[in-house]
PDB file of C-alpha atoms in Angstrom:
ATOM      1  CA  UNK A   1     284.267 108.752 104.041  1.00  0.00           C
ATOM      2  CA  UNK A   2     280.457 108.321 103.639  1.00  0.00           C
ATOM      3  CA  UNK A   3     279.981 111.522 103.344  1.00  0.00           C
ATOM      4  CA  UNK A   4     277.606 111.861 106.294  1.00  0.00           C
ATOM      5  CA  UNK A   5     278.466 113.832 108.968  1.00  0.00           C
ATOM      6  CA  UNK A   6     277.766 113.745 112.786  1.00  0.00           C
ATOM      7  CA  UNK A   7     278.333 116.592 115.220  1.00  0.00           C
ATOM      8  CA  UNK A   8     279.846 116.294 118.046  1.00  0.00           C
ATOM      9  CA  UNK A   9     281.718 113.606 117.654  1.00  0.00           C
ATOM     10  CA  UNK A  10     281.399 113.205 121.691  1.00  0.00           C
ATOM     11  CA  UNK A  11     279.521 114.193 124.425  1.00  0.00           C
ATOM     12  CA  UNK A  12     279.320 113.955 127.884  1.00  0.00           C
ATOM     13  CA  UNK A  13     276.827 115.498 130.264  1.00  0.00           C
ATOM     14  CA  UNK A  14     274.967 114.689 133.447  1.00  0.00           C
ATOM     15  CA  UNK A  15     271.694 113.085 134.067  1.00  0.00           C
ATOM     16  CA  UNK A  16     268.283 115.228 133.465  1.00  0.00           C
ATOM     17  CA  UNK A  17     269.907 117.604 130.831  1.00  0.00           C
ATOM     18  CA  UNK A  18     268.654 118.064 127.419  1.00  0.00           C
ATOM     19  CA  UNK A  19     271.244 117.652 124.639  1.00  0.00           C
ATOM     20  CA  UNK A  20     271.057 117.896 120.627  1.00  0.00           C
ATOM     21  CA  UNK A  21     272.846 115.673 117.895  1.00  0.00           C
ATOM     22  CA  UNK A  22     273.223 116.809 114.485  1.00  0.00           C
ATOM     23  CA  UNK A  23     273.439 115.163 110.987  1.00  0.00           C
ATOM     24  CA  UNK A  24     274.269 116.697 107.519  1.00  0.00           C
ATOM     25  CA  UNK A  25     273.496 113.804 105.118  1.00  0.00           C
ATOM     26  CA  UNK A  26     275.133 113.604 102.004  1.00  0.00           C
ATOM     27  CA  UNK A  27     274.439 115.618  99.062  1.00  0.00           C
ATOM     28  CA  UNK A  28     271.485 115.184  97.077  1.00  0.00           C
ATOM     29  CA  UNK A  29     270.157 112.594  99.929  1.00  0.00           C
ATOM     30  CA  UNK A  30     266.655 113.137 100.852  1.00  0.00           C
ATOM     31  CA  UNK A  31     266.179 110.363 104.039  1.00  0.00           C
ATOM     32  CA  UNK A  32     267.739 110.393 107.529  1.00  0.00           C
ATOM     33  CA  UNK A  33     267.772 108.241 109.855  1.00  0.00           C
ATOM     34  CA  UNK A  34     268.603 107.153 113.410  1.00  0.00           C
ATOM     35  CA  UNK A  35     269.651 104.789 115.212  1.00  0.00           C
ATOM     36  CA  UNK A  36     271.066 104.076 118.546  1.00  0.00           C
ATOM     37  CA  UNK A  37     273.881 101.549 119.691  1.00  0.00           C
ATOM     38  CA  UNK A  38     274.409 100.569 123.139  1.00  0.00           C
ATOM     39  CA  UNK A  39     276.758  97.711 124.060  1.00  0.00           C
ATOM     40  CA  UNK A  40     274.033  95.132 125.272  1.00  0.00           C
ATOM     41  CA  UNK A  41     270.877  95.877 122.529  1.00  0.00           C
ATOM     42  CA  UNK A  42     272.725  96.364 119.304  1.00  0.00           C
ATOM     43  CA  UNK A  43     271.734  98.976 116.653  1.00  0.00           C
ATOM     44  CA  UNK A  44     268.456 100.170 117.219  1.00  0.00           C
ATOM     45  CA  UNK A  45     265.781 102.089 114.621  1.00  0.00           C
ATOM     46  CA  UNK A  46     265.001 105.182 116.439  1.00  0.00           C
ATOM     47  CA  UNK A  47     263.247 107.361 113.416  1.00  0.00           C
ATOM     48  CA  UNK A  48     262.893 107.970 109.617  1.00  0.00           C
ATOM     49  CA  UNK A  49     262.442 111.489 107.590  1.00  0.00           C
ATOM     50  CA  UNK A  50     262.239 111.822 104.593  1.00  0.00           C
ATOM     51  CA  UNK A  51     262.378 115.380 102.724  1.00  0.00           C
ATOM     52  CA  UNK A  52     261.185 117.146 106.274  1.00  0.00           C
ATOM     53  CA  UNK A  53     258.508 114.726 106.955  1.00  0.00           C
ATOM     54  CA  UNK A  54     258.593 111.568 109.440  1.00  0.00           C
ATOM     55  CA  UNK A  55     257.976 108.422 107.868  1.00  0.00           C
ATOM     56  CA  UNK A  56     258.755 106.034 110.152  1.00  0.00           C
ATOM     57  CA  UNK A  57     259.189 105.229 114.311  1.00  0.00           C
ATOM     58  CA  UNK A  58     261.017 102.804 116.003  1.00  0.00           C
ATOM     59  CA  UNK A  59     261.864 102.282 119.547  1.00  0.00           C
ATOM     60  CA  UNK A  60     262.480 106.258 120.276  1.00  0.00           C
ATOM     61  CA  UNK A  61     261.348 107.156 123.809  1.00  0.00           C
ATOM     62  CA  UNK A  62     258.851 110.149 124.353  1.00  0.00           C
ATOM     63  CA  UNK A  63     261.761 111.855 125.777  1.00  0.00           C
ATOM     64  CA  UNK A  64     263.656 111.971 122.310  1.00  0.00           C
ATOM     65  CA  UNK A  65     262.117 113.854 119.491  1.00  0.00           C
ATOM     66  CA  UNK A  66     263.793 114.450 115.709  1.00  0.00           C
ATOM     67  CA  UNK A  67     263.134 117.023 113.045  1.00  0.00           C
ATOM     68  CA  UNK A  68     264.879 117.490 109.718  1.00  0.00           C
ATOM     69  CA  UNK A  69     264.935 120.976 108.232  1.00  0.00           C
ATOM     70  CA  UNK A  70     264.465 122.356 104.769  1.00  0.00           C
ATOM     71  CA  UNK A  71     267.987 122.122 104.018  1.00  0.00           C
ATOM     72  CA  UNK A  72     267.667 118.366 104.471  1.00  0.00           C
ATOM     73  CA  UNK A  73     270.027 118.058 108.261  1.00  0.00           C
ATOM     74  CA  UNK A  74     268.713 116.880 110.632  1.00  0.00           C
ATOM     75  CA  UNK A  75     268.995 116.739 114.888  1.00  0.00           C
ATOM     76  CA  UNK A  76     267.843 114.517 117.670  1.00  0.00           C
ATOM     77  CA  UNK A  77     267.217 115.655 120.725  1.00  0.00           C
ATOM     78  CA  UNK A  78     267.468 113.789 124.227  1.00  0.00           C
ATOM     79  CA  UNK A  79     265.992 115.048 127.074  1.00  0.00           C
ATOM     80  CA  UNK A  80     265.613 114.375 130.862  1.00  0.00           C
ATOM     81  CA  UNK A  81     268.562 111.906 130.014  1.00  0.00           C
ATOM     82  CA  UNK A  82     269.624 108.940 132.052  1.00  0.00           C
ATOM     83  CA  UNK A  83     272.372 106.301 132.661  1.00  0.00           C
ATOM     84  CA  UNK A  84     271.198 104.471 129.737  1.00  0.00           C
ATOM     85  CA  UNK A  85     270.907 106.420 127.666  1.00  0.00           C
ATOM     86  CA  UNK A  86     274.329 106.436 127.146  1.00  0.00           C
ATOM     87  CA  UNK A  87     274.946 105.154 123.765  1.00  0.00           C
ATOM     88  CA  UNK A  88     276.401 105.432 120.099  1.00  0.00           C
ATOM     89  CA  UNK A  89     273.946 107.623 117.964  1.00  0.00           C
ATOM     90  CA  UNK A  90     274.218 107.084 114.540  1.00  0.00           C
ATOM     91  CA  UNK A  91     272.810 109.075 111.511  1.00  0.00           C
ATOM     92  CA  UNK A  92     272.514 107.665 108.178  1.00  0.00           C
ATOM     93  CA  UNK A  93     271.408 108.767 104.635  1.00  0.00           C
ATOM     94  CA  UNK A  94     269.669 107.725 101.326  1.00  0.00           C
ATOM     95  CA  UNK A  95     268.653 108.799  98.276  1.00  0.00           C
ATOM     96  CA  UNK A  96     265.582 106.916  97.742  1.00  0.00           C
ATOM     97  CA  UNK A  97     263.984 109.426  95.248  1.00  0.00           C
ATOM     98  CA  UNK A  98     264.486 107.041  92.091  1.00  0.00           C
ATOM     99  CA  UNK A  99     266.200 104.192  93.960  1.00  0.00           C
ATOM    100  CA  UNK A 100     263.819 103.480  96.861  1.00  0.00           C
ATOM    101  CA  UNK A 101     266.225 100.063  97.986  1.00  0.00           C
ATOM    102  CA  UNK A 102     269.487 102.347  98.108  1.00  0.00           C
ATOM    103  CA  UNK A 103     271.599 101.795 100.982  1.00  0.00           C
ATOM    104  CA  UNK A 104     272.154 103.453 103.883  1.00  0.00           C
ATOM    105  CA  UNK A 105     275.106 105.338 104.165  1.00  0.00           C
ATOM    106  CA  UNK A 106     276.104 106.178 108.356  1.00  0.00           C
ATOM    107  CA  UNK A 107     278.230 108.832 110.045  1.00  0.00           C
ATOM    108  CA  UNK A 108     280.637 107.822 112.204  1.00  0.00           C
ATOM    109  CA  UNK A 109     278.541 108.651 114.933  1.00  0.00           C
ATOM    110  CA  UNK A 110     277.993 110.893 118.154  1.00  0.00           C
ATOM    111  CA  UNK A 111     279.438 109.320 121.717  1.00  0.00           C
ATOM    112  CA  UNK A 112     277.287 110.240 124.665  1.00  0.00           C
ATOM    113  CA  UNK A 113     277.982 109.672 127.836  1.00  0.00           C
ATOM    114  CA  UNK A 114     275.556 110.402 130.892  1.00  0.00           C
ATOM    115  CA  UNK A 115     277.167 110.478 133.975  1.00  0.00           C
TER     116      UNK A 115
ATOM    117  CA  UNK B   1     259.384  92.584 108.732  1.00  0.00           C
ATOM    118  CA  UNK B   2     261.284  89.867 107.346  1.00  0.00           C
ATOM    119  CA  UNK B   3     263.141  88.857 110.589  1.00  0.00           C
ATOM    120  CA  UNK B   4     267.009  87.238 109.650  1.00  0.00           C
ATOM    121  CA  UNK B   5     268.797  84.960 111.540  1.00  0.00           C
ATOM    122  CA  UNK B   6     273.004  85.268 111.197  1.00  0.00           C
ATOM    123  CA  UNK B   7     275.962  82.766 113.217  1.00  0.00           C
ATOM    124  CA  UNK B   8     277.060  84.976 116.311  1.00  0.00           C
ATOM    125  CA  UNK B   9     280.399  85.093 115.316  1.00  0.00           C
ATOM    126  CA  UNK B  10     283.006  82.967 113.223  1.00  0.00           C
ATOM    127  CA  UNK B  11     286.266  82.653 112.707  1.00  0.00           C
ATOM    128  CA  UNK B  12     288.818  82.315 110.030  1.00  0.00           C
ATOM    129  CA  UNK B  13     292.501  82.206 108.995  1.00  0.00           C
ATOM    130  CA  UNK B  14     293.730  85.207 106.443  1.00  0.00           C
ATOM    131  CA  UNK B  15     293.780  83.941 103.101  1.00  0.00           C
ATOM    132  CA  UNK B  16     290.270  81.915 103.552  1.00  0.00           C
ATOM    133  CA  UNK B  17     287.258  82.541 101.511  1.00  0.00           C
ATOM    134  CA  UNK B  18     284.413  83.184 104.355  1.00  0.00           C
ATOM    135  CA  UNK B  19     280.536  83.050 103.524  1.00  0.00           C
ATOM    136  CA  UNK B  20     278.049  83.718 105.982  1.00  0.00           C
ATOM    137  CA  UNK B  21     274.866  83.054 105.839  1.00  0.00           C
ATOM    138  CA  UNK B  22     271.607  84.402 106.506  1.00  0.00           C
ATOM    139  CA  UNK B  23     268.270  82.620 106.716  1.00  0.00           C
ATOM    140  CA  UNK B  24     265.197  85.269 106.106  1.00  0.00           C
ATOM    141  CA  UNK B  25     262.246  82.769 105.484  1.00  0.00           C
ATOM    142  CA  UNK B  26     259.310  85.055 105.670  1.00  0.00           C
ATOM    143  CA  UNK B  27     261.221  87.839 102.808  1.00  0.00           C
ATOM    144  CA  UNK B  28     258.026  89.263 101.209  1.00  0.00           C
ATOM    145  CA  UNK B  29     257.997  89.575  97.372  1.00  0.00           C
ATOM    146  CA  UNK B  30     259.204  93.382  97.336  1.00  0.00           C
ATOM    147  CA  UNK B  31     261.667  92.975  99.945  1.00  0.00           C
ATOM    148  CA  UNK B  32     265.920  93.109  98.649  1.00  0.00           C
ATOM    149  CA  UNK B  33     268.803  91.707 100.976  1.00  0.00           C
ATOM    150  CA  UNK B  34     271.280  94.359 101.780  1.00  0.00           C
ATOM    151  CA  UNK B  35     274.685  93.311 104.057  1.00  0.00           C
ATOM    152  CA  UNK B  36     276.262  95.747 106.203  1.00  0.00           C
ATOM    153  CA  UNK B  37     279.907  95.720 107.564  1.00  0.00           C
ATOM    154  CA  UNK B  38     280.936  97.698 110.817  1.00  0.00           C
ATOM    155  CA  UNK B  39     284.154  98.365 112.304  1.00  0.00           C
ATOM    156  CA  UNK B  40     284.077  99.185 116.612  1.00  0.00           C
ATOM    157  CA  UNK B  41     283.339 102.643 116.802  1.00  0.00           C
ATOM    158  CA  UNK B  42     282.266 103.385 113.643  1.00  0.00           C
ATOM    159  CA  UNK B  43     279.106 103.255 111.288  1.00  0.00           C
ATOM    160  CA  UNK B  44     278.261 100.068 109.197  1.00  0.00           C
ATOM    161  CA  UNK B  45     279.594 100.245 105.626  1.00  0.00           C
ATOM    162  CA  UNK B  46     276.973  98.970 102.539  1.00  0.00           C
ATOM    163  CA  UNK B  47     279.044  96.110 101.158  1.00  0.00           C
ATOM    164  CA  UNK B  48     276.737  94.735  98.734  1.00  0.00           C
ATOM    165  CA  UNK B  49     272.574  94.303  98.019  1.00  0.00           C
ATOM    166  CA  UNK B  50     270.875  92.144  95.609  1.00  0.00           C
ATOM    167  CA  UNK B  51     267.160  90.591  95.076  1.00  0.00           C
ATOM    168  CA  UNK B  52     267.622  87.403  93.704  1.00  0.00           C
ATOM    169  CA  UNK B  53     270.484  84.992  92.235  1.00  0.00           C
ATOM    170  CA  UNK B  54     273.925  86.155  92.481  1.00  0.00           C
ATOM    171  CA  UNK B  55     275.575  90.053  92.948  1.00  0.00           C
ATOM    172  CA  UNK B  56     279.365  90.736  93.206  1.00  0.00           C
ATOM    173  CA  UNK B  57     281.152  93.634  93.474  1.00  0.00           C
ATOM    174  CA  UNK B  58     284.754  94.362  93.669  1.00  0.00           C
ATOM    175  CA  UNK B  59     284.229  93.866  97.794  1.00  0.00           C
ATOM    176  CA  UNK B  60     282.501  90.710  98.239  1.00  0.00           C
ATOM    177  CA  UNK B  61     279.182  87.928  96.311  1.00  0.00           C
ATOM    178  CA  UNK B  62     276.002  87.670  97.190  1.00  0.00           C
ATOM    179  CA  UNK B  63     274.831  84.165  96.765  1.00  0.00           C
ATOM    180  CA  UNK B  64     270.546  84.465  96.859  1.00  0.00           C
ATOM    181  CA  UNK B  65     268.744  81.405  95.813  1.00  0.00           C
ATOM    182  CA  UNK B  66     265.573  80.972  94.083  1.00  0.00           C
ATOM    183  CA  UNK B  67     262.808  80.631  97.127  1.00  0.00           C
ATOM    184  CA  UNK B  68     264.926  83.856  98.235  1.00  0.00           C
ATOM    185  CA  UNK B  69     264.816  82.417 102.077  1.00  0.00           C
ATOM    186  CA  UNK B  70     268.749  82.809 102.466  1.00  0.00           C
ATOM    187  CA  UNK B  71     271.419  84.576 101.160  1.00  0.00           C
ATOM    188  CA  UNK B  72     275.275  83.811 101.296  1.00  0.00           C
ATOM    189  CA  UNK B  73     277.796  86.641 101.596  1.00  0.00           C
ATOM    190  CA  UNK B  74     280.965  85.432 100.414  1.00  0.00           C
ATOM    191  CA  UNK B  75     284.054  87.244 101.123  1.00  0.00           C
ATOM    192  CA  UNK B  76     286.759  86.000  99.300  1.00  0.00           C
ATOM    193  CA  UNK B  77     290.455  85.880 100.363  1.00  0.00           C
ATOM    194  CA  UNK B  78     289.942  87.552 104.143  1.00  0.00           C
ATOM    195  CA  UNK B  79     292.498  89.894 105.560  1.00  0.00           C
ATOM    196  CA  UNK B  80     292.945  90.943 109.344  1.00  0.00           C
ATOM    197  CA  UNK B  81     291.428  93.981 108.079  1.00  0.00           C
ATOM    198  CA  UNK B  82     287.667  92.163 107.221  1.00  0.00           C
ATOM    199  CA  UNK B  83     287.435  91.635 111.218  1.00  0.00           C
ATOM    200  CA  UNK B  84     284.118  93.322 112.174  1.00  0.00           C
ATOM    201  CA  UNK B  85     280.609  92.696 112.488  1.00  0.00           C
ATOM    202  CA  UNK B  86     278.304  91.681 109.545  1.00  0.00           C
ATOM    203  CA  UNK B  87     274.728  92.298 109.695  1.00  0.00           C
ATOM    204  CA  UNK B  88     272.137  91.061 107.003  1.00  0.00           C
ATOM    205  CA  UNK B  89     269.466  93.192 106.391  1.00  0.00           C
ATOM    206  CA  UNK B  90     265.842  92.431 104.675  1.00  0.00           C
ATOM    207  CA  UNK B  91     263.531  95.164 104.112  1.00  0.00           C
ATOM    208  CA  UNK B  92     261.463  97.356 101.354  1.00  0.00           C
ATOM    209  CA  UNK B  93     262.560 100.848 101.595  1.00  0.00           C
ATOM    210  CA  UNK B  94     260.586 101.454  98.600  1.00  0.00           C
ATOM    211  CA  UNK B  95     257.169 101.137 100.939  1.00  0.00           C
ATOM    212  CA  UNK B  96     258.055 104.833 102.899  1.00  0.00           C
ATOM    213  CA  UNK B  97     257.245 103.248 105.923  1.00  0.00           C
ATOM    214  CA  UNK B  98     259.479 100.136 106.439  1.00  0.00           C
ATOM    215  CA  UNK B  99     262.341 100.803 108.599  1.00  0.00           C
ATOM    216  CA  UNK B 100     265.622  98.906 108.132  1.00  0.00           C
ATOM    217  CA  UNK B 101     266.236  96.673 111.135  1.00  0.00           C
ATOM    218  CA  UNK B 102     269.740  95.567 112.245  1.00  0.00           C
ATOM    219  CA  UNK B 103     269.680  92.312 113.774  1.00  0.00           C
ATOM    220  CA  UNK B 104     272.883  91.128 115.922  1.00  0.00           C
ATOM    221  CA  UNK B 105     274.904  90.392 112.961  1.00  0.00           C
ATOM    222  CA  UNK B 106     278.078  88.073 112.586  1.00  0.00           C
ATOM    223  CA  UNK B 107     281.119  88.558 114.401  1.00  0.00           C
ATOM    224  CA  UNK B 108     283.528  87.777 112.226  1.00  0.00           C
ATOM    225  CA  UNK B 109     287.009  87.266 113.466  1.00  0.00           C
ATOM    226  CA  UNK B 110     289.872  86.582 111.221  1.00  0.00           C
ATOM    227  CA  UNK B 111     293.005  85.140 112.477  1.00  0.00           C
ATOM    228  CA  UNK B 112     296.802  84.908 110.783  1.00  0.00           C
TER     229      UNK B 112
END
Protein backbone atom coordinates (compact mmCIF):
# COMPACT_ATOMS: atom_id res chain seq x y z
CA UNK A 1 0.00 0.00 0.00
CA UNK A 2 1.57 3.38 -1.00
CA UNK A 3 -0.37 5.04 1.01
CA UNK A 4 -1.93 7.26 -1.65
CA UNK A 5 -5.31 7.11 -2.24
CA UNK A 6 -7.58 7.59 -5.35
CA UNK A 7 -11.34 8.05 -5.31
CA UNK A 8 -13.39 6.43 -7.20
CA UNK A 9 -11.73 3.70 -8.00
CA UNK A 10 -14.03 3.70 -11.36
CA UNK A 11 -16.03 5.71 -13.34
CA UNK A 12 -18.09 5.69 -16.13
CA UNK A 13 -20.10 8.49 -17.68
CA UNK A 14 -21.14 9.79 -21.06
CA UNK A 15 -19.56 12.19 -23.39
CA UNK A 16 -19.78 16.18 -22.58
CA UNK A 17 -20.15 15.67 -18.73
CA UNK A 18 -17.89 17.12 -16.24
CA UNK A 19 -16.45 14.67 -13.69
CA UNK A 20 -13.93 15.08 -10.58
CA UNK A 21 -11.03 12.68 -9.37
CA UNK A 22 -9.68 12.88 -6.03
CA UNK A 23 -6.27 12.19 -4.33
CA UNK A 24 -5.28 12.12 -0.58
CA UNK A 25 -1.45 11.83 -0.72
CA UNK A 26 0.31 10.36 1.94
CA UNK A 27 1.01 11.86 5.17
CA UNK A 28 3.40 14.50 5.59
CA UNK A 29 3.69 14.65 1.53
CA UNK A 30 3.62 18.07 0.21
CA UNK A 31 3.60 17.35 -3.98
CA UNK A 32 0.87 15.79 -6.16
CA UNK A 33 0.84 14.87 -9.19
CA UNK A 34 -0.95 13.56 -12.29
CA UNK A 35 -0.75 11.63 -14.77
CA UNK A 36 -2.82 9.93 -17.32
CA UNK A 37 -2.52 6.34 -18.92
CA UNK A 38 -4.24 5.35 -21.96
CA UNK A 39 -3.45 2.07 -23.72
CA UNK A 40 -1.72 3.58 -26.93
CA UNK A 41 0.39 6.88 -25.29
CA UNK A 42 1.69 5.47 -22.07
CA UNK A 43 1.85 7.46 -18.78
CA UNK A 44 1.50 10.93 -19.38
CA UNK A 45 2.56 14.22 -17.01
CA UNK A 46 -0.62 16.04 -16.73
CA UNK A 47 0.30 18.59 -13.63
CA UNK A 48 2.46 19.29 -10.51
CA UNK A 49 1.44 21.10 -7.00
CA UNK A 50 3.23 21.53 -4.60
CA UNK A 51 1.92 22.80 -1.02
CA UNK A 52 -1.35 24.45 -2.95
CA UNK A 53 0.60 25.99 -5.65
CA UNK A 54 1.17 24.63 -9.39
CA UNK A 55 4.59 24.07 -10.27
CA UNK A 56 4.56 22.37 -13.21
CA UNK A 57 2.27 21.51 -16.70
CA UNK A 58 2.39 18.85 -18.92
CA UNK A 59 0.20 17.74 -21.67
CA UNK A 60 -3.25 18.64 -19.66
CA UNK A 61 -5.91 19.90 -22.08
CA UNK A 62 -7.73 23.32 -21.37
CA UNK A 63 -10.63 21.22 -20.62
CA UNK A 64 -8.92 19.63 -17.43
CA UNK A 65 -7.99 21.87 -14.60
CA UNK A 66 -6.35 20.68 -10.94
CA UNK A 67 -6.24 22.35 -7.58
CA UNK A 68 -4.83 21.04 -4.32
CA UNK A 69 -6.32 22.35 -1.10
CA UNK A 70 -4.89 23.43 2.21
CA UNK A 71 -5.15 20.11 3.59
CA UNK A 72 -2.72 18.97 0.91
CA UNK A 73 -5.62 16.54 -1.48
CA UNK A 74 -6.01 17.22 -4.32
CA UNK A 75 -8.79 16.76 -7.53
CA UNK A 76 -8.75 16.89 -11.27
CA UNK A 77 -11.41 17.78 -13.05
CA UNK A 78 -12.47 16.72 -16.73
CA UNK A 79 -14.84 18.46 -18.52
CA UNK A 80 -16.77 18.42 -21.87
CA UNK A 81 -15.24 14.79 -21.91
CA UNK A 82 -14.77 12.62 -24.93
CA UNK A 83 -14.03 9.06 -26.22
CA UNK A 84 -10.51 9.56 -25.45
CA UNK A 85 -10.44 10.64 -22.80
CA UNK A 86 -11.00 7.50 -21.46
CA UNK A 87 -8.03 6.56 -19.53
CA UNK A 88 -6.19 5.45 -16.21
CA UNK A 89 -5.68 8.63 -13.96
CA UNK A 90 -3.12 8.30 -11.64
CA UNK A 91 -2.16 10.46 -8.55
CA UNK A 92 1.11 10.32 -6.98
CA UNK A 93 2.96 11.89 -3.96
CA UNK A 94 6.33 13.22 -2.58
CA UNK A 95 7.85 14.68 0.08
CA UNK A 96 10.33 16.83 -1.49
CA UNK A 97 10.63 19.34 1.45
CA UNK A 98 14.26 18.09 2.53
CA UNK A 99 14.59 15.36 -0.12
CA UNK A 100 13.80 17.20 -3.37
CA UNK A 101 14.84 13.64 -5.61
CA UNK A 102 12.29 11.48 -3.44
CA UNK A 103 10.23 9.21 -5.35
CA UNK A 104 7.01 9.22 -6.38
CA UNK A 105 4.72 7.19 -4.65
CA UNK A 106 1.10 6.43 -7.02
CA UNK A 107 -2.44 5.40 -6.11
CA UNK A 108 -3.78 2.72 -7.68
CA UNK A 109 -5.61 4.87 -9.81
CA UNK A 110 -9.17 6.11 -11.03
CA UNK A 111 -10.79 4.05 -14.26
CA UNK A 112 -12.82 6.28 -16.51
CA UNK A 113 -14.69 5.31 -19.04
CA UNK A 114 -16.59 7.72 -21.56
CA UNK A 115 -19.10 6.15 -23.39
CA UNK B 1 14.81 16.77 -20.05
CA UNK B 2 17.14 14.03 -20.12
CA UNK B 3 15.23 11.82 -22.66
CA UNK B 4 15.98 7.66 -21.86
CA UNK B 5 15.87 5.08 -24.16
CA UNK B 6 14.78 1.32 -22.57
CA UNK B 7 14.44 -2.44 -24.78
CA UNK B 8 10.55 -2.73 -25.47
CA UNK B 9 10.25 -5.74 -23.74
CA UNK B 10 12.45 -8.88 -22.73
CA UNK B 11 12.16 -12.00 -21.64
CA UNK B 12 13.50 -14.39 -19.14
CA UNK B 13 13.29 -17.80 -17.42
CA UNK B 14 12.54 -17.72 -13.36
CA UNK B 15 15.62 -18.12 -11.60
CA UNK B 16 17.67 -15.66 -14.11
CA UNK B 17 19.36 -12.56 -13.03
CA UNK B 18 17.78 -9.78 -15.56
CA UNK B 19 19.43 -6.22 -16.08
CA UNK B 20 17.99 -3.75 -18.20
CA UNK B 21 19.39 -1.05 -19.37
CA UNK B 22 18.85 2.45 -19.95
CA UNK B 23 20.84 4.86 -22.09
CA UNK B 24 20.18 8.72 -20.88
CA UNK B 25 23.12 10.54 -22.73
CA UNK B 26 22.16 14.11 -22.30
CA UNK B 27 21.58 13.49 -17.95
CA UNK B 28 22.47 17.04 -16.77
CA UNK B 29 24.79 17.32 -13.71
CA UNK B 30 21.81 17.64 -11.06
CA UNK B 31 19.73 15.12 -12.59
CA UNK B 32 19.38 11.28 -10.37
CA UNK B 33 18.08 8.00 -12.17
CA UNK B 34 15.03 6.68 -10.51
CA UNK B 35 13.38 3.05 -11.91
CA UNK B 36 9.84 2.43 -11.63
CA UNK B 37 8.00 -1.00 -11.67
CA UNK B 38 4.20 -1.33 -12.64
CA UNK B 39 1.90 -4.11 -12.48
CA UNK B 40 -1.50 -3.88 -15.24
CA UNK B 41 -3.86 -1.90 -13.51
CA UNK B 42 -2.02 -0.52 -10.98
CA UNK B 43 0.45 2.45 -10.16
CA UNK B 44 4.29 2.10 -10.73
CA UNK B 45 6.17 1.06 -7.58
CA UNK B 46 9.79 3.12 -6.75
CA UNK B 47 12.18 0.17 -6.86
CA UNK B 48 15.35 1.88 -6.50
CA UNK B 49 17.21 5.59 -7.36
CA UNK B 50 20.77 6.44 -7.31
CA UNK B 51 23.19 9.31 -8.86
CA UNK B 52 26.22 7.73 -9.62
CA UNK B 53 28.14 4.22 -9.18
CA UNK B 54 26.26 1.47 -7.73
CA UNK B 55 22.77 1.39 -5.28
CA UNK B 56 21.13 -1.87 -4.03
CA UNK B 57 18.44 -2.44 -2.00
CA UNK B 58 16.85 -5.50 -0.72
CA UNK B 59 14.62 -5.35 -4.26
CA UNK B 60 17.01 -4.96 -6.97
CA UNK B 61 21.11 -2.87 -8.10
CA UNK B 62 21.54 -0.05 -9.79
CA UNK B 63 24.60 -0.27 -11.89
CA UNK B 64 25.44 3.80 -12.96
CA UNK B 65 28.76 4.35 -14.50
CA UNK B 66 31.04 7.19 -14.33
CA UNK B 67 29.99 9.51 -17.58
CA UNK B 68 26.44 8.72 -15.89
CA UNK B 69 24.95 8.15 -19.67
CA UNK B 70 23.38 4.64 -18.65
CA UNK B 71 22.30 2.88 -15.88
CA UNK B 72 21.74 -0.98 -15.39
CA UNK B 73 18.89 -2.26 -13.22
CA UNK B 74 19.69 -5.60 -12.19
CA UNK B 75 17.14 -7.81 -10.79
CA UNK B 76 18.51 -10.71 -9.43
CA UNK B 77 16.93 -14.22 -9.29
CA UNK B 78 13.39 -13.25 -11.26
CA UNK B 79 10.14 -14.78 -10.22
CA UNK B 80 6.79 -14.94 -12.31
CA UNK B 81 5.88 -12.34 -9.95
CA UNK B 82 8.71 -9.51 -11.42
CA UNK B 83 6.51 -9.64 -14.81
CA UNK B 84 5.55 -5.97 -15.42
CA UNK B 85 6.71 -2.97 -16.99
CA UNK B 86 9.96 -1.11 -16.02
CA UNK B 87 10.37 2.42 -16.74
CA UNK B 88 13.69 4.45 -16.18
CA UNK B 89 13.29 7.75 -15.17
CA UNK B 90 15.91 10.88 -15.33
CA UNK B 91 14.95 14.07 -13.90
CA UNK B 92 15.77 16.91 -11.07
CA UNK B 93 12.86 17.20 -8.86
CA UNK B 94 14.93 19.36 -6.78
CA UNK B 95 14.50 22.32 -9.67
CA UNK B 96 10.37 22.82 -8.67
CA UNK B 97 9.71 22.87 -12.12
CA UNK B 98 10.98 19.61 -13.77
CA UNK B 99 8.33 17.13 -14.20
CA UNK B 100 9.12 13.40 -14.09
CA UNK B 101 8.55 11.88 -17.52
CA UNK B 102 7.69 8.18 -18.06
CA UNK B 103 8.99 6.95 -21.18
CA UNK B 104 7.57 3.47 -22.63
CA UNK B 105 9.51 1.43 -20.29
CA UNK B 106 10.56 -2.37 -20.54
CA UNK B 107 8.23 -5.07 -20.78
CA UNK B 108 9.58 -7.52 -18.95
CA UNK B 109 8.21 -10.97 -19.24
CA UNK B 110 9.43 -13.80 -17.18
CA UNK B 111 8.80 -17.29 -18.13
CA UNK B 112 9.08 -20.83 -15.96
Amino acid sequence: DSGVTQTPKHLITATGQRVTLRCSPRSGDLSVYWYQQSLDQGLQFLIHYYNGEERAKGNILERFSAQQFPDLHSELNLSSLELGDSALYFCASSVELQAPNSPLHFGNGTRLTVT
Amino acid sequence: LAKTTQPISMDSYEGQEVNITCSHNNIATNDYITWYQQFPSQGPRFIIQGYKTKVTNEVASLFIPADRKSSTLSLPRVSLSDTAVYYCLVGDKGSGNTPLVFGKGTRLSVIA
